[in-house]
Short mmCIF file of C-alpha atoms and ligand atoms in Angstrom, two decimals:
data_model
loop_
_atom_site.label_atom_id
_atom_site.label_comp_id
_atom_site.label_asym_id
_atom_site.label_seq_id
_atom_site.Cartn_x
_atom_site.Cartn_y
_atom_site.Cartn_z
CA UNK A 217 3.95 16.84 -4.51
CA UNK A 218 5.08 13.06 -5.89
CA UNK A 219 4.92 12.21 -8.98
CA UNK A 220 4.97 8.36 -10.53
CA UNK A 221 6.03 7.32 -13.41
CA UNK A 222 4.03 3.86 -13.97
CA UNK A 223 5.91 1.32 -16.60
CA UNK A 224 3.66 -1.62 -17.28
CA UNK A 225 2.09 -3.80 -20.15
CA UNK A 226 -1.18 -2.76 -19.69
CA UNK A 227 -1.95 1.16 -18.90
CA UNK A 228 -5.49 0.60 -18.67
CA UNK A 229 -5.76 -1.91 -15.43
CA UNK A 230 -5.08 2.00 -14.44
CA UNK A 231 -8.21 4.28 -15.64
CA UNK A 232 -10.99 3.37 -13.22
CA UNK A 233 -8.43 3.56 -10.46
CA UNK A 234 -7.03 7.03 -11.80
CA UNK A 235 -10.32 8.42 -11.77
CA UNK A 236 -11.54 7.85 -8.19
CA UNK A 237 -12.18 9.01 -5.13
CA UNK A 238 -8.91 10.42 -2.88
CA UNK A 239 -6.42 9.71 -5.81
CA UNK A 240 -8.62 12.02 -7.88
CA UNK A 241 -9.16 14.39 -5.75
CA UNK A 242 -4.96 14.57 -5.99
CA UNK A 243 -4.01 14.29 -9.44
CA UNK A 244 -6.74 17.10 -9.87
CA UNK A 245 -5.13 19.30 -6.66
CA UNK A 246 -1.61 18.73 -8.10
CA UNK A 247 -0.64 17.10 -5.52
CA UNK A 248 0.02 13.83 -7.08
CA UNK A 249 0.48 12.62 -11.29
CA UNK A 250 0.68 9.71 -12.38
CA UNK A 251 1.94 8.98 -15.72
CA UNK A 252 1.55 5.74 -17.04
CA UNK A 253 4.04 4.19 -19.60
CA UNK A 254 4.18 0.63 -22.06
CA UNK A 255 6.98 -1.13 -22.20
CA UNK A 256 5.77 -2.25 -25.63
CA UNK A 257 6.43 1.08 -27.22
CA UNK A 258 10.43 0.32 -26.54
CA UNK A 259 10.42 -2.89 -28.05
CA UNK A 260 12.41 -3.64 -30.77
CA UNK A 261 10.79 -6.24 -32.54
CA UNK A 262 8.27 -5.74 -35.64
CA UNK A 263 5.13 -7.59 -33.89
CA UNK A 264 5.91 -5.71 -30.42
CA UNK A 265 7.71 -8.85 -28.81
CA UNK A 266 8.88 -7.49 -25.13
CA UNK A 267 9.04 -11.48 -24.07
CA UNK A 268 10.21 -14.61 -24.43
CA UNK A 269 11.34 -18.30 -23.61
CA UNK A 270 13.26 -18.37 -21.11
CA UNK A 271 17.68 -19.70 -21.76
CA UNK A 272 17.56 -23.33 -20.08
CA UNK A 273 13.70 -24.22 -20.55
CA UNK A 274 11.20 -24.13 -18.31
CA UNK A 275 7.41 -23.17 -18.15
CA UNK A 276 6.15 -19.35 -18.82
CA UNK A 277 7.56 -16.18 -20.64
CA UNK A 278 10.36 -13.90 -19.33
CA UNK A 279 10.10 -10.27 -19.94
CA UNK A 280 13.48 -9.16 -22.26
CA UNK A 281 16.08 -6.84 -21.02
CA UNK A 282 16.35 -4.09 -23.78
CA UNK A 283 12.70 -2.79 -23.34
CA UNK A 284 12.34 -2.37 -19.99
CA UNK A 285 15.55 -1.20 -19.39
CA UNK A 286 15.05 1.48 -22.34
CA UNK A 287 11.90 3.06 -21.53
CA UNK A 288 13.19 2.76 -17.77
CA UNK A 289 16.24 5.29 -19.13
CA UNK A 290 13.22 7.24 -21.70
CA UNK A 291 11.05 7.94 -18.33
CA UNK A 292 13.91 9.32 -16.79
CA UNK A 293 14.69 11.47 -18.75
CA UNK A 294 12.23 13.11 -20.06
CA UNK A 295 11.33 14.79 -16.42
CA UNK A 296 13.70 15.98 -13.55
CA UNK A 297 14.72 14.92 -11.00
CA UNK A 298 14.97 10.82 -12.84
CA UNK A 299 13.30 9.44 -10.11
CA UNK A 300 13.74 6.29 -7.74
CA UNK A 301 13.64 3.14 -9.40
CA UNK A 302 11.09 0.52 -8.54
CA UNK A 303 11.04 -3.21 -9.48
CA UNK A 304 7.96 -4.94 -8.46
CA UNK A 305 9.19 -8.06 -7.60
CA UNK A 306 7.50 -11.04 -5.15
CA UNK A 307 11.62 -11.18 -4.03
CA UNK A 308 11.50 -8.25 -2.90
CA UNK A 309 11.48 -5.78 0.46
CA UNK A 310 8.10 -6.27 2.05
CA UNK A 311 5.90 -3.41 1.74
CA UNK A 312 4.98 -1.84 5.80
CA UNK A 313 4.38 1.01 6.80
CA UNK A 314 7.75 2.06 7.61
CA UNK A 315 8.51 1.74 3.82
CA UNK A 316 5.70 3.56 2.95
CA UNK A 317 6.28 6.74 4.84
CA UNK A 318 10.54 6.21 3.49
CA UNK A 319 8.98 6.52 -0.33
CA UNK A 320 6.18 8.51 0.39
CA UNK A 321 9.80 10.90 0.92
CA UNK A 322 10.79 10.80 -2.86
CA UNK A 323 9.64 13.38 -5.39
CA UNK A 324 9.56 10.32 -8.35
CA UNK A 325 9.13 6.76 -8.46
CA UNK A 326 9.54 4.84 -11.30
CA UNK A 327 7.54 1.53 -10.43
CA UNK A 328 8.41 -1.09 -13.21
CA UNK A 329 5.01 -3.63 -13.68
CA UNK A 330 6.24 -7.46 -14.43
CA UNK A 331 4.30 -10.15 -16.01
CA UNK A 332 4.10 -13.39 -17.05
CA UNK A 333 7.60 -15.45 -15.23
CA UNK A 334 8.99 -12.17 -14.05
CA UNK A 335 12.31 -10.11 -15.18
CA UNK A 336 15.52 -11.04 -17.07
CA UNK A 337 17.81 -10.80 -14.50
CA UNK A 338 19.68 -8.35 -16.63
CA UNK A 339 17.15 -5.89 -15.91
CA UNK A 340 18.48 -6.22 -12.16
CA UNK A 341 21.89 -5.89 -13.10
CA UNK A 342 21.68 -2.79 -15.47
CA UNK A 343 18.96 -0.45 -12.99
CA UNK A 344 20.11 -1.58 -9.65
CA UNK A 345 16.18 -0.77 -8.99
CA UNK A 346 14.71 -1.26 -5.01
CA UNK A 347 12.74 -4.44 -5.63
CA UNK A 348 9.28 -4.09 -3.12
CA UNK A 349 6.97 -6.56 -2.70
CA UNK A 350 3.44 -6.26 -1.57
CA UNK A 351 3.71 -9.82 0.49
CA UNK A 352 4.14 -12.85 0.14
CA UNK A 353 2.26 -14.08 -2.27
CA UNK A 354 2.36 -14.15 -6.11
CA UNK A 355 -0.32 -11.53 -8.19
CA UNK A 356 -0.61 -12.48 -12.08
CA UNK A 357 1.69 -8.53 -12.48
CA UNK A 358 2.84 -6.14 -11.01
CA UNK A 359 -0.66 -3.33 -11.55
CA UNK A 360 -1.88 -3.76 -8.02
CA UNK A 361 1.09 -4.01 -6.44
CA UNK A 362 2.03 -0.14 -7.83
CA UNK A 363 -1.66 0.80 -7.59
CA UNK A 364 -1.74 -0.49 -3.77
CA UNK A 365 2.34 1.39 -3.44
CA UNK A 366 0.37 4.46 -4.75
CA UNK A 367 -2.92 4.56 -2.41
CA UNK A 368 -0.57 4.51 0.55
CA UNK A 369 1.80 6.23 -0.44
CA UNK A 370 -0.51 9.58 -1.58
CA UNK A 371 -2.40 9.17 1.63
CA UNK A 372 0.51 10.48 3.40
CA UNK A 373 0.92 13.39 1.55
CA UNK A 374 0.29 16.46 2.71
CA UNK A 375 -3.03 18.15 1.53
CA UNK A 376 -4.93 14.75 0.41
CA UNK A 377 -6.53 13.94 3.16
CA UNK A 378 -8.30 16.22 4.67
CA UNK A 379 -7.72 15.10 8.45
CA UNK A 380 -4.05 14.40 9.16
CA UNK A 381 -5.25 12.76 12.37
CA UNK A 382 -6.52 9.66 10.24
CA UNK A 383 -2.96 8.90 10.17
CA UNK A 384 -1.80 9.48 13.43
CA UNK A 385 -4.37 7.23 15.21
CA UNK A 386 -4.82 4.33 12.31
CA UNK A 387 -3.28 1.17 12.30
CA UNK A 388 0.06 0.28 11.49
CA UNK A 389 1.64 3.78 12.18
CA UNK A 390 3.52 2.42 15.35
CA UNK A 391 4.89 -0.53 14.55
CA UNK A 392 2.51 -3.62 15.96
CA UNK A 393 -0.09 -1.56 16.87
CA UNK A 394 -4.14 -1.34 15.23
CA UNK A 395 -6.83 1.08 15.20
CA UNK A 396 -9.43 0.70 17.87
CA UNK A 397 -13.02 -0.16 16.93
CA UNK A 398 -15.21 2.51 15.65
CA UNK A 399 -19.25 3.28 15.72
CA UNK A 400 -21.61 5.49 13.65
CA UNK A 401 -25.53 5.38 13.64
CA UNK A 402 -27.56 3.76 14.36
CA UNK A 403 -26.95 3.32 18.16
CA UNK A 404 -28.34 0.25 17.72
CA UNK A 405 -28.37 -2.58 15.51
CA UNK A 406 -29.40 -6.24 15.23
CA UNK A 407 -29.50 -5.50 19.32
CA UNK A 408 -25.66 -4.60 19.58
CA UNK A 409 -25.68 -1.06 20.81
CA UNK A 410 -22.42 1.39 20.64
CA UNK A 411 -20.62 0.97 23.71
CA UNK A 412 -21.69 3.83 26.25
CA UNK A 413 -18.84 5.81 26.88
CA UNK A 414 -18.23 6.67 23.10
CA UNK A 415 -22.10 8.63 23.38
CA UNK A 416 -20.61 10.19 26.90
CA UNK A 417 -19.19 13.04 25.90
CA UNK A 418 -16.16 12.42 27.91
CA UNK A 419 -13.49 13.24 25.40
CA UNK A 420 -10.81 11.84 27.99
CA UNK A 421 -13.09 8.43 29.05
CA UNK A 422 -13.06 8.06 25.15
CA UNK A 423 -9.73 8.55 24.39
CA UNK A 424 -8.78 6.52 27.07
CA UNK A 425 -11.34 3.69 25.71
CA UNK A 426 -9.73 3.64 22.64
CA UNK A 427 -6.74 3.46 23.58
CA UNK A 428 -6.88 0.41 25.54
CA UNK A 429 -9.64 -1.52 22.66
CA UNK A 430 -6.54 -0.02 20.17
CA UNK A 431 -4.23 -1.92 22.37
CA UNK A 432 -5.93 -5.18 23.36
CA UNK A 433 -7.00 -5.89 19.27
CA UNK A 434 -3.57 -4.99 19.06
CA UNK A 435 -2.24 -7.84 21.19
CA UNK A 436 -5.55 -9.87 19.75
CA UNK A 437 -5.29 -9.28 15.76
CA UNK A 438 -1.32 -9.27 16.11
CA UNK A 439 -0.28 -11.36 18.89
CA UNK A 440 2.53 -9.18 20.11
CA UNK A 441 2.51 -10.73 23.94
CA UNK A 442 5.26 -7.57 24.40
CA UNK A 443 2.28 -5.73 24.62
CA UNK A 444 0.08 -7.60 27.40
CA UNK A 445 2.41 -6.17 30.21
CA UNK A 446 1.54 -2.48 29.37
CA UNK A 447 0.50 -1.20 32.37
CA UNK A 448 -3.05 0.47 31.45
CA UNK A 449 -3.43 4.03 33.88
CA UNK A 450 -5.77 4.52 35.96
CA UNK A 451 -8.26 6.33 34.33
CA UNK A 452 -11.52 4.94 35.53
CA UNK A 453 -12.54 4.43 31.51
CA UNK A 454 -9.67 1.43 31.86
CA UNK A 455 -11.35 -0.49 33.69
CA UNK A 456 -12.13 -4.41 31.94
CA UNK A 457 -14.62 -3.59 29.65
CA UNK A 458 -16.73 -6.82 28.26
CA UNK A 459 -14.06 -7.26 24.84
CA UNK A 460 -15.82 -9.95 24.10
CA UNK A 461 -18.15 -7.64 22.88
CA UNK A 462 -16.23 -5.18 20.98
CA UNK A 463 -13.83 -7.51 19.79
CA UNK A 464 -14.69 -10.52 18.78
CA UNK A 465 -18.45 -10.03 16.64
CA UNK A 466 -20.19 -13.77 16.68
CA UNK A 467 -19.65 -12.97 13.02
CA UNK A 468 -15.70 -12.96 12.59
CA UNK A 469 -15.32 -16.12 15.44
N1 SAM B 612 7.86 -15.90 -11.81
C1 SAM B 612 7.81 -14.89 -11.00
C2 SAM B 612 8.74 -15.29 -9.26
O1 SAM B 612 8.23 -16.66 -8.92
O2 SAM B 612 8.97 -14.23 -8.42
C3 SAM B 612 6.62 -14.26 -10.44
C4 SAM B 612 6.13 -13.48 -11.26
S1 SAM B 612 4.47 -12.53 -11.37
C5 SAM B 612 3.47 -13.96 -11.98
C6 SAM B 612 5.03 -11.64 -12.29
C7 SAM B 612 4.98 -10.09 -12.38
O3 SAM B 612 3.84 -10.28 -10.92
C8 SAM B 612 5.87 -9.89 -11.26
O4 SAM B 612 7.01 -10.15 -12.03
C9 SAM B 612 6.00 -9.04 -10.30
O5 SAM B 612 6.08 -7.36 -11.37
C10 SAM B 612 4.13 -8.68 -10.19
N2 SAM B 612 4.47 -9.83 -8.75
C11 SAM B 612 3.87 -10.42 -8.39
N3 SAM B 612 3.62 -10.78 -7.34
C12 SAM B 612 4.21 -9.23 -6.86
C13 SAM B 612 4.44 -9.23 -4.89
N4 SAM B 612 3.92 -9.77 -4.11
N5 SAM B 612 5.00 -7.73 -4.62
C14 SAM B 612 5.19 -7.12 -6.00
N6 SAM B 612 5.32 -7.45 -7.48
C15 SAM B 612 4.53 -8.37 -7.49
#
């Protein structure tokens, strides 16, 4: 079981997210808990203000230290263990699948969602949080980044996915590798047929085809020249395939 505590100014943003699909099932099954806390409840201001103008001037507003620090301390104190404090920020450590795996080992994570121009620096000084970014771009708030983190982590919690083979074969499980192309019914759609090997019932040939397709796709999409030199193996399914038809559908060119 993993517990998330999300500290936000907009708890309602998570309503739909918590009510659907894998996350809703995982919560129902007691595998995941998500608690939402409104940072504004820790404001000491009679108007519940949590932000103010930056000292030194400049655009926008900055989240004040007292409500954020005191909210974190109260939330940490309300359950055991106190949990790892994560500060969501574009300046943080970039989220990758290896980092998701590390985070998934924690029993409890507190996710602090920023807004406006971000955090008063003393929040970092006092809380010494683990700063995480979901990528090199700027969102309006930390709520979507928090959802991304929760969404990635819960896939790794035992019991959440029906079939854990999904995890072994999926993109980024091995750094630099993405998944092979997938097909389902119908067998032919707009003149494009499912590759014959997938209909052959030959599991070894299918596995070899998928390995090769994953290798080619990784090479093409992730631009990893080191993979070019990997041996192909001598299974007949590793004979050259029409990769253009499979890997670059005209709609993606
Ligand atoms: N002025 C800040 C800066 O330049 O770093 C950006 C503030 S952003 C508009 C408001 C909040 O959204 C941030 O405090 C952070 O919590 C969240 N946020 C935005 N982009 C993010 C990202 N790539 N990863 C994680 N959190 C992000």
